[in-house]
mmCIF file of C-alpha atoms in Angstrom:
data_model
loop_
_atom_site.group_PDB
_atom_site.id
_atom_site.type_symbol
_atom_site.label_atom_id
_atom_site.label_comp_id
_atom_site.label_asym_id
_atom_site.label_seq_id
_atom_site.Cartn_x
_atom_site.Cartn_y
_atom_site.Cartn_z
ATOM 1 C CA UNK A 1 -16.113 -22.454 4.560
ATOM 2 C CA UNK A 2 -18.093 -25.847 4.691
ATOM 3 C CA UNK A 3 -17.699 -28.083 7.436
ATOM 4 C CA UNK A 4 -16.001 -30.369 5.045
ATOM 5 C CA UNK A 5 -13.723 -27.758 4.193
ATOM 6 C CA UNK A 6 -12.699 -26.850 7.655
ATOM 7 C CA UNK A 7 -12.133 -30.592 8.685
ATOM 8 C CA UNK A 8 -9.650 -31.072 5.628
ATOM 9 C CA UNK A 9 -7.886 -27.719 6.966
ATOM 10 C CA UNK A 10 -7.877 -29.042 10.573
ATOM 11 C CA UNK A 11 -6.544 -32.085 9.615
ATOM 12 C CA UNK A 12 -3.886 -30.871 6.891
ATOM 13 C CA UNK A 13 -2.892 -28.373 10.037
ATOM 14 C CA UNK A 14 -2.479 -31.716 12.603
ATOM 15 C CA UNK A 15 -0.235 -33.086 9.860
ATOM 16 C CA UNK A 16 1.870 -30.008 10.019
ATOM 17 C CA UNK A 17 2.074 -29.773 13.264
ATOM 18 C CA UNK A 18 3.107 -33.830 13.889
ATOM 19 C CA UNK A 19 5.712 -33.261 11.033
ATOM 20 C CA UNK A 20 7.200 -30.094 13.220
ATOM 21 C CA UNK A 21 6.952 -32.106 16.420
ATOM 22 C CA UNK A 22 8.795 -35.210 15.404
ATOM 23 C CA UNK A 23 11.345 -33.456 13.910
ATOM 24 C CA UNK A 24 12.195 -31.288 16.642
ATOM 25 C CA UNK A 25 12.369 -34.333 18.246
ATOM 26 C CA UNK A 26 14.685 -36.073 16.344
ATOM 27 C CA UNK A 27 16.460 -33.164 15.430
ATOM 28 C CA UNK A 28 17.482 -32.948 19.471
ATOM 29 C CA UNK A 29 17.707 -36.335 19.991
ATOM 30 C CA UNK A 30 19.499 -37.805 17.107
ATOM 31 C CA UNK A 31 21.136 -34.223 15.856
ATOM 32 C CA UNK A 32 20.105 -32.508 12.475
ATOM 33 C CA UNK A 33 22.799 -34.804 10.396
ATOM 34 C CA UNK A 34 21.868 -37.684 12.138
ATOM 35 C CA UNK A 35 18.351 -37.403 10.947
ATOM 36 C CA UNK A 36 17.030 -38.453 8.065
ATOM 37 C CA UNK A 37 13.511 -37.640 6.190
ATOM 38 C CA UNK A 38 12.598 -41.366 6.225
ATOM 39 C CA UNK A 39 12.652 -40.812 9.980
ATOM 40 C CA UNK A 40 11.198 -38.064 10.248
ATOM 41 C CA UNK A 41 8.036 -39.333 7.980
ATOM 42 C CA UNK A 42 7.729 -42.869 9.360
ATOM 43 C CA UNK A 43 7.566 -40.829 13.052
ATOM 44 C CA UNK A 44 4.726 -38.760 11.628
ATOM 45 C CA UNK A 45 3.153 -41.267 9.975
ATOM 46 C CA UNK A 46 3.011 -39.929 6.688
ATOM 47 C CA UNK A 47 5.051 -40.731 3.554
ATOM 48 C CA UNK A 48 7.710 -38.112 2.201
ATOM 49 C CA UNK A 49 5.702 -36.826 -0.688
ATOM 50 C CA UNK A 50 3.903 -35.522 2.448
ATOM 51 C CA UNK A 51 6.603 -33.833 3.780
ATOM 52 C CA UNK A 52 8.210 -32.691 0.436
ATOM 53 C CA UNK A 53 4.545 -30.987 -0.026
ATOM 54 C CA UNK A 54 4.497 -28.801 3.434
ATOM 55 C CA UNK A 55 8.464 -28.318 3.813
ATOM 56 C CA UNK A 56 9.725 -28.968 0.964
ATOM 57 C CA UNK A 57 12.730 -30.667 2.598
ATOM 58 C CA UNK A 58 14.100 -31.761 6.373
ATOM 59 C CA UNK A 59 16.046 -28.382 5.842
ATOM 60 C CA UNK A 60 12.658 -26.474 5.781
ATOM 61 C CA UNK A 61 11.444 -28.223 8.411
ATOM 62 C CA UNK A 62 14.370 -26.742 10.353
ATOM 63 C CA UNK A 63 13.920 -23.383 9.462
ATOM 64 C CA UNK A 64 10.022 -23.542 10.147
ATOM 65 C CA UNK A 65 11.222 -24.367 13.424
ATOM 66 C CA UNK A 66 13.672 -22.292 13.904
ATOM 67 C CA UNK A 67 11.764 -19.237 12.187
ATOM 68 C CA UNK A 68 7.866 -20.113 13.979
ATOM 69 C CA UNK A 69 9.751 -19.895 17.347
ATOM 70 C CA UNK A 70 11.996 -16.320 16.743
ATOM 71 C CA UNK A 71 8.425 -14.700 15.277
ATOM 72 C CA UNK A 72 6.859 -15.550 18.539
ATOM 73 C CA UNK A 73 9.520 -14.745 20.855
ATOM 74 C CA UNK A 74 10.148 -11.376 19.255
ATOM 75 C CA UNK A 75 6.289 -10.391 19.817
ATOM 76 C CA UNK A 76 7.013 -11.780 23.373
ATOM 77 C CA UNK A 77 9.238 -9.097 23.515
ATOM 78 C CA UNK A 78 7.954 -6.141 21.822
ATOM 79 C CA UNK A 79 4.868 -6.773 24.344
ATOM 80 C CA UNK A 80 6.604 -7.207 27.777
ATOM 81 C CA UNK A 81 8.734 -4.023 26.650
ATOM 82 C CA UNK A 82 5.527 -2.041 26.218
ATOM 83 C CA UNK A 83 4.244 -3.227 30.001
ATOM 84 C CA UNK A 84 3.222 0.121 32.085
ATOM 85 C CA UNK A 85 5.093 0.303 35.376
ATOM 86 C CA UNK A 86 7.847 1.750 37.345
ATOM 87 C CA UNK A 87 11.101 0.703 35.414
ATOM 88 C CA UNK A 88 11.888 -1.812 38.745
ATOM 89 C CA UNK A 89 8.344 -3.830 38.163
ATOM 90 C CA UNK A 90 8.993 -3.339 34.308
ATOM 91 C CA UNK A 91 12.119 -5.530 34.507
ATOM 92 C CA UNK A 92 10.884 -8.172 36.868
ATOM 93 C CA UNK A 93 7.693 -8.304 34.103
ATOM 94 C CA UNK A 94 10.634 -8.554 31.559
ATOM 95 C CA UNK A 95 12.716 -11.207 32.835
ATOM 96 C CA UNK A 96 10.033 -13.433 34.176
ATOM 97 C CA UNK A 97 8.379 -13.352 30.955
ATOM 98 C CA UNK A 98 11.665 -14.302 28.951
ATOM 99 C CA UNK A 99 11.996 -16.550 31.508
ATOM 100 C CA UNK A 100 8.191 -18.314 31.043
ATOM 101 C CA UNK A 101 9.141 -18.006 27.321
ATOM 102 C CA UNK A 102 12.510 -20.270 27.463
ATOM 103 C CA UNK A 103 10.618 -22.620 29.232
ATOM 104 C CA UNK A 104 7.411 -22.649 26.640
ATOM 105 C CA UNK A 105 9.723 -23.312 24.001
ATOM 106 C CA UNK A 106 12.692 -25.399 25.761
ATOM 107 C CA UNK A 107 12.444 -27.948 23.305
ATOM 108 C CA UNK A 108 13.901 -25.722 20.495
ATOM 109 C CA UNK A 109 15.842 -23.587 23.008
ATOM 110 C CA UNK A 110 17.756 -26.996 23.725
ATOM 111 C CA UNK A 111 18.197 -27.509 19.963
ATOM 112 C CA UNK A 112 19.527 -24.338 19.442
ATOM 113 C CA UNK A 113 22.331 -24.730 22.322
ATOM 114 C CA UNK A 114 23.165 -28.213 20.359
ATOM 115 C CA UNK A 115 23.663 -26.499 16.577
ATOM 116 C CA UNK A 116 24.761 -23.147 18.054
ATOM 117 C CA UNK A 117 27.675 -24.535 20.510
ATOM 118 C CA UNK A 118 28.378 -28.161 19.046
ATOM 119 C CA UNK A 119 30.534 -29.145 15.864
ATOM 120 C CA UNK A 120 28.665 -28.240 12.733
ATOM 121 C CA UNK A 121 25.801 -30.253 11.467
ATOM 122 C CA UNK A 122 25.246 -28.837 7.898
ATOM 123 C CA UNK A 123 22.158 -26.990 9.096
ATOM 124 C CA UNK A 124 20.494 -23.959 7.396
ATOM 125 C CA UNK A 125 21.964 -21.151 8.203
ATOM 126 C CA UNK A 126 19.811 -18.603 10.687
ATOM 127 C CA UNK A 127 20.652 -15.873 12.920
ATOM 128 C CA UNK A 128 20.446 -17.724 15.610
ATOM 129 C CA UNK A 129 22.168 -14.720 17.920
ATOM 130 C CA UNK A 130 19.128 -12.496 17.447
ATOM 131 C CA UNK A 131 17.177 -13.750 20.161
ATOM 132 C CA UNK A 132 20.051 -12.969 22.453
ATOM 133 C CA UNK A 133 20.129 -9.691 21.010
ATOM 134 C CA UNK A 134 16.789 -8.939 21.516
ATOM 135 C CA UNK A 135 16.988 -9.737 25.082
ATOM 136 C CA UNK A 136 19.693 -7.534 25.210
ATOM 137 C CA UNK A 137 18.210 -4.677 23.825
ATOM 138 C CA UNK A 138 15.350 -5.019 25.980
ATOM 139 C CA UNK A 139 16.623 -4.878 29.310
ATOM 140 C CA UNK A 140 18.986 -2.602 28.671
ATOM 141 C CA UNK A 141 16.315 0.096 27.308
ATOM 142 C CA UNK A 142 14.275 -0.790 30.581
ATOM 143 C CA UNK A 143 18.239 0.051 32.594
ATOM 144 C CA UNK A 144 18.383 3.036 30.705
ATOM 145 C CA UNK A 145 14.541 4.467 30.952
ATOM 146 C CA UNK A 146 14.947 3.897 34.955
ATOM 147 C CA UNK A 147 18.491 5.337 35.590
ATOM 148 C CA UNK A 148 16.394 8.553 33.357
ATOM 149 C CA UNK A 149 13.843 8.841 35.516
ATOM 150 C CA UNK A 150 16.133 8.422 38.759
ATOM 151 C CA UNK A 151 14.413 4.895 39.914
ATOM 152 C CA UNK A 152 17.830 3.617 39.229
ATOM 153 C CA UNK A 153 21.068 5.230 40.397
ATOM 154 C CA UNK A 154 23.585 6.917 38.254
ATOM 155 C CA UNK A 155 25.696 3.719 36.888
ATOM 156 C CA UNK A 156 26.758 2.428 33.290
ATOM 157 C CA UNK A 157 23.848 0.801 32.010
ATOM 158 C CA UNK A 158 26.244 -1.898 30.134
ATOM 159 C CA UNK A 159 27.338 -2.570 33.308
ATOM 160 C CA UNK A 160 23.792 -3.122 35.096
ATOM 161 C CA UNK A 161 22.361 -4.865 31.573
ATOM 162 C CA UNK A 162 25.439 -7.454 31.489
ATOM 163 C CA UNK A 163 24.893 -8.845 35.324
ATOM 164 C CA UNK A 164 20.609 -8.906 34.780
ATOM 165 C CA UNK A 165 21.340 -10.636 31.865
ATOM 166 C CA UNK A 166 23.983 -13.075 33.345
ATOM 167 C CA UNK A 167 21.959 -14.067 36.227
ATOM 168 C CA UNK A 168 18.621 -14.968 33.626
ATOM 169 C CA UNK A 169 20.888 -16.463 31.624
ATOM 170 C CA UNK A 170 22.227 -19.128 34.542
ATOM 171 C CA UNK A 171 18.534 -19.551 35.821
ATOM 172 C CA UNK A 172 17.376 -20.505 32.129
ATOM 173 C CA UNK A 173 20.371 -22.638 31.567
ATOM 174 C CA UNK A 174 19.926 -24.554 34.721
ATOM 175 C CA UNK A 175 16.668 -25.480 33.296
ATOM 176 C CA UNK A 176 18.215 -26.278 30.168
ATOM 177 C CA UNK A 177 20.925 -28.449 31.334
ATOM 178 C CA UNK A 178 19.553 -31.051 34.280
ATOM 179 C CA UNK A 179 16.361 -32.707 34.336
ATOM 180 C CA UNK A 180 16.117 -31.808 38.694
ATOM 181 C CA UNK A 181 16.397 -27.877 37.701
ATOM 182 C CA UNK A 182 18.194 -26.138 41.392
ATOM 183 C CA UNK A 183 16.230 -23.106 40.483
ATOM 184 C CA UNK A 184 12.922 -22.275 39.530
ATOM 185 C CA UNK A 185 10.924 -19.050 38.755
ATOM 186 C CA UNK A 186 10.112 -18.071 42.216
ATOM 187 C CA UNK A 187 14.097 -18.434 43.182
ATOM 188 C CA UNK A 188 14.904 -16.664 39.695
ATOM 189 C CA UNK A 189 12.589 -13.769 41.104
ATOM 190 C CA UNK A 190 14.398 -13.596 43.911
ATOM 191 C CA UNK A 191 17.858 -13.494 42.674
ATOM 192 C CA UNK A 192 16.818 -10.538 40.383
ATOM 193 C CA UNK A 193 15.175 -8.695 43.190
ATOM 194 C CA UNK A 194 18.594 -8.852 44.819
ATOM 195 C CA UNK A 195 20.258 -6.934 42.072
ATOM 196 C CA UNK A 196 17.267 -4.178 41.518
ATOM 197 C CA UNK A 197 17.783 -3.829 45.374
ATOM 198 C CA UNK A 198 21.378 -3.211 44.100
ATOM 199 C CA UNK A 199 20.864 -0.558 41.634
ATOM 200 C CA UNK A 200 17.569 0.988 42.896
ATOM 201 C CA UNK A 201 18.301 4.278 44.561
ATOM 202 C CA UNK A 202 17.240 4.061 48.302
ATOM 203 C CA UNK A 203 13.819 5.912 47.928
ATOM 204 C CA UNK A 204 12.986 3.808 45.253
ATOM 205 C CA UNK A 205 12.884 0.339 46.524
#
């Protein structure tokens, strides 16, 4: 690729990128109804043949959104699932790095809260649950992999997946919801060590 080649990329990429941006933006600030592509354009600082030529519409701006930050969360996932370890360090790896991902990607996180639990907005549909899901499924193949190998007592591993979930869920909300956050990463390391204390068996801690 010439050099004048790779500047036109690098350029048509910042373009993509400050259309994405402002419309996330917007998009949390103003709502997705409340928005309009004359916003989202002037914002940029491009016209809306520019837009119409990248997205195609606000809606697949949206869904860009929506679908760039699910791909990388799910290989978050798949990767912190993989992590070596006794299933007790395996979790803490787990939630910390959900944790470190909510905050990398708060922005949309907090846009997802507003389409997911406010009144409807005519956005595109997407699975927004999956995420969720995927969490899910994680920690509760790390619960089950540990109560196997007898690092974690005999229990129901709904049970045990439910409250590890619940208390990430609170710590990543509270960062979420105030702009003075009460807990932070160290504290939500702490308040998970108190539950693995909880279902470690005693020679395991």
């Amino acid at each position: 690729m010439t050099e004048e080649a790779t500047a036109g990329a690098q350029a048509n990429q910042a373009v993509r990128e400050r259309l994405l941006a402002e419309g996330l933006r917007l998009f949390t600030s103003k709502g997705y109804a409340g928005t309009t592509v004359r916003e989202i354009v002037e914002a940029a600082g491009v016209t809306k043949p520019v837009l119409y030529y990248y997205f195609n519409s606000k809606e697949g701006i949206y869904l860009e959104l929506m679908e760039g930050a699910y791909t990388i969360f799910g290989e978050r996932m798949r990767e912190l699932v993989g992590k070596s370890g006794s299933a007790r360090d395996r979790m803490e790896i787990l939630c910390l790095g959900i944790f470190d991902a909510f905050l990398e990607f708060i922005d949309v996180a907090r846009l997802i809260y507003a389409i997911y639990f406010g009144p409807a907005q005519g956005a595109p549909q997407f699975e927004h649950d999956q995420a969720f899901d995927w969490m899910l499924d994680a920690v509760r193949t790390v619960v089950a992999e540990g109560i196997a190998s007898g690092e974690f007592r005999p229990g129901d591993p709904a049970d045990m997946t439910w409250v590890i979930i619940g208390c990430l869920n609170v710590c990543m909300e509270e960062q979420l919801c105030r702009n003075d956050p009460r807990i932070n990463r160290d504290d939500t390391k702490r308040m998970l060590a108190l539950i693995l204390d909880g279902i470690s068996r005693g020679d395991a801690k």
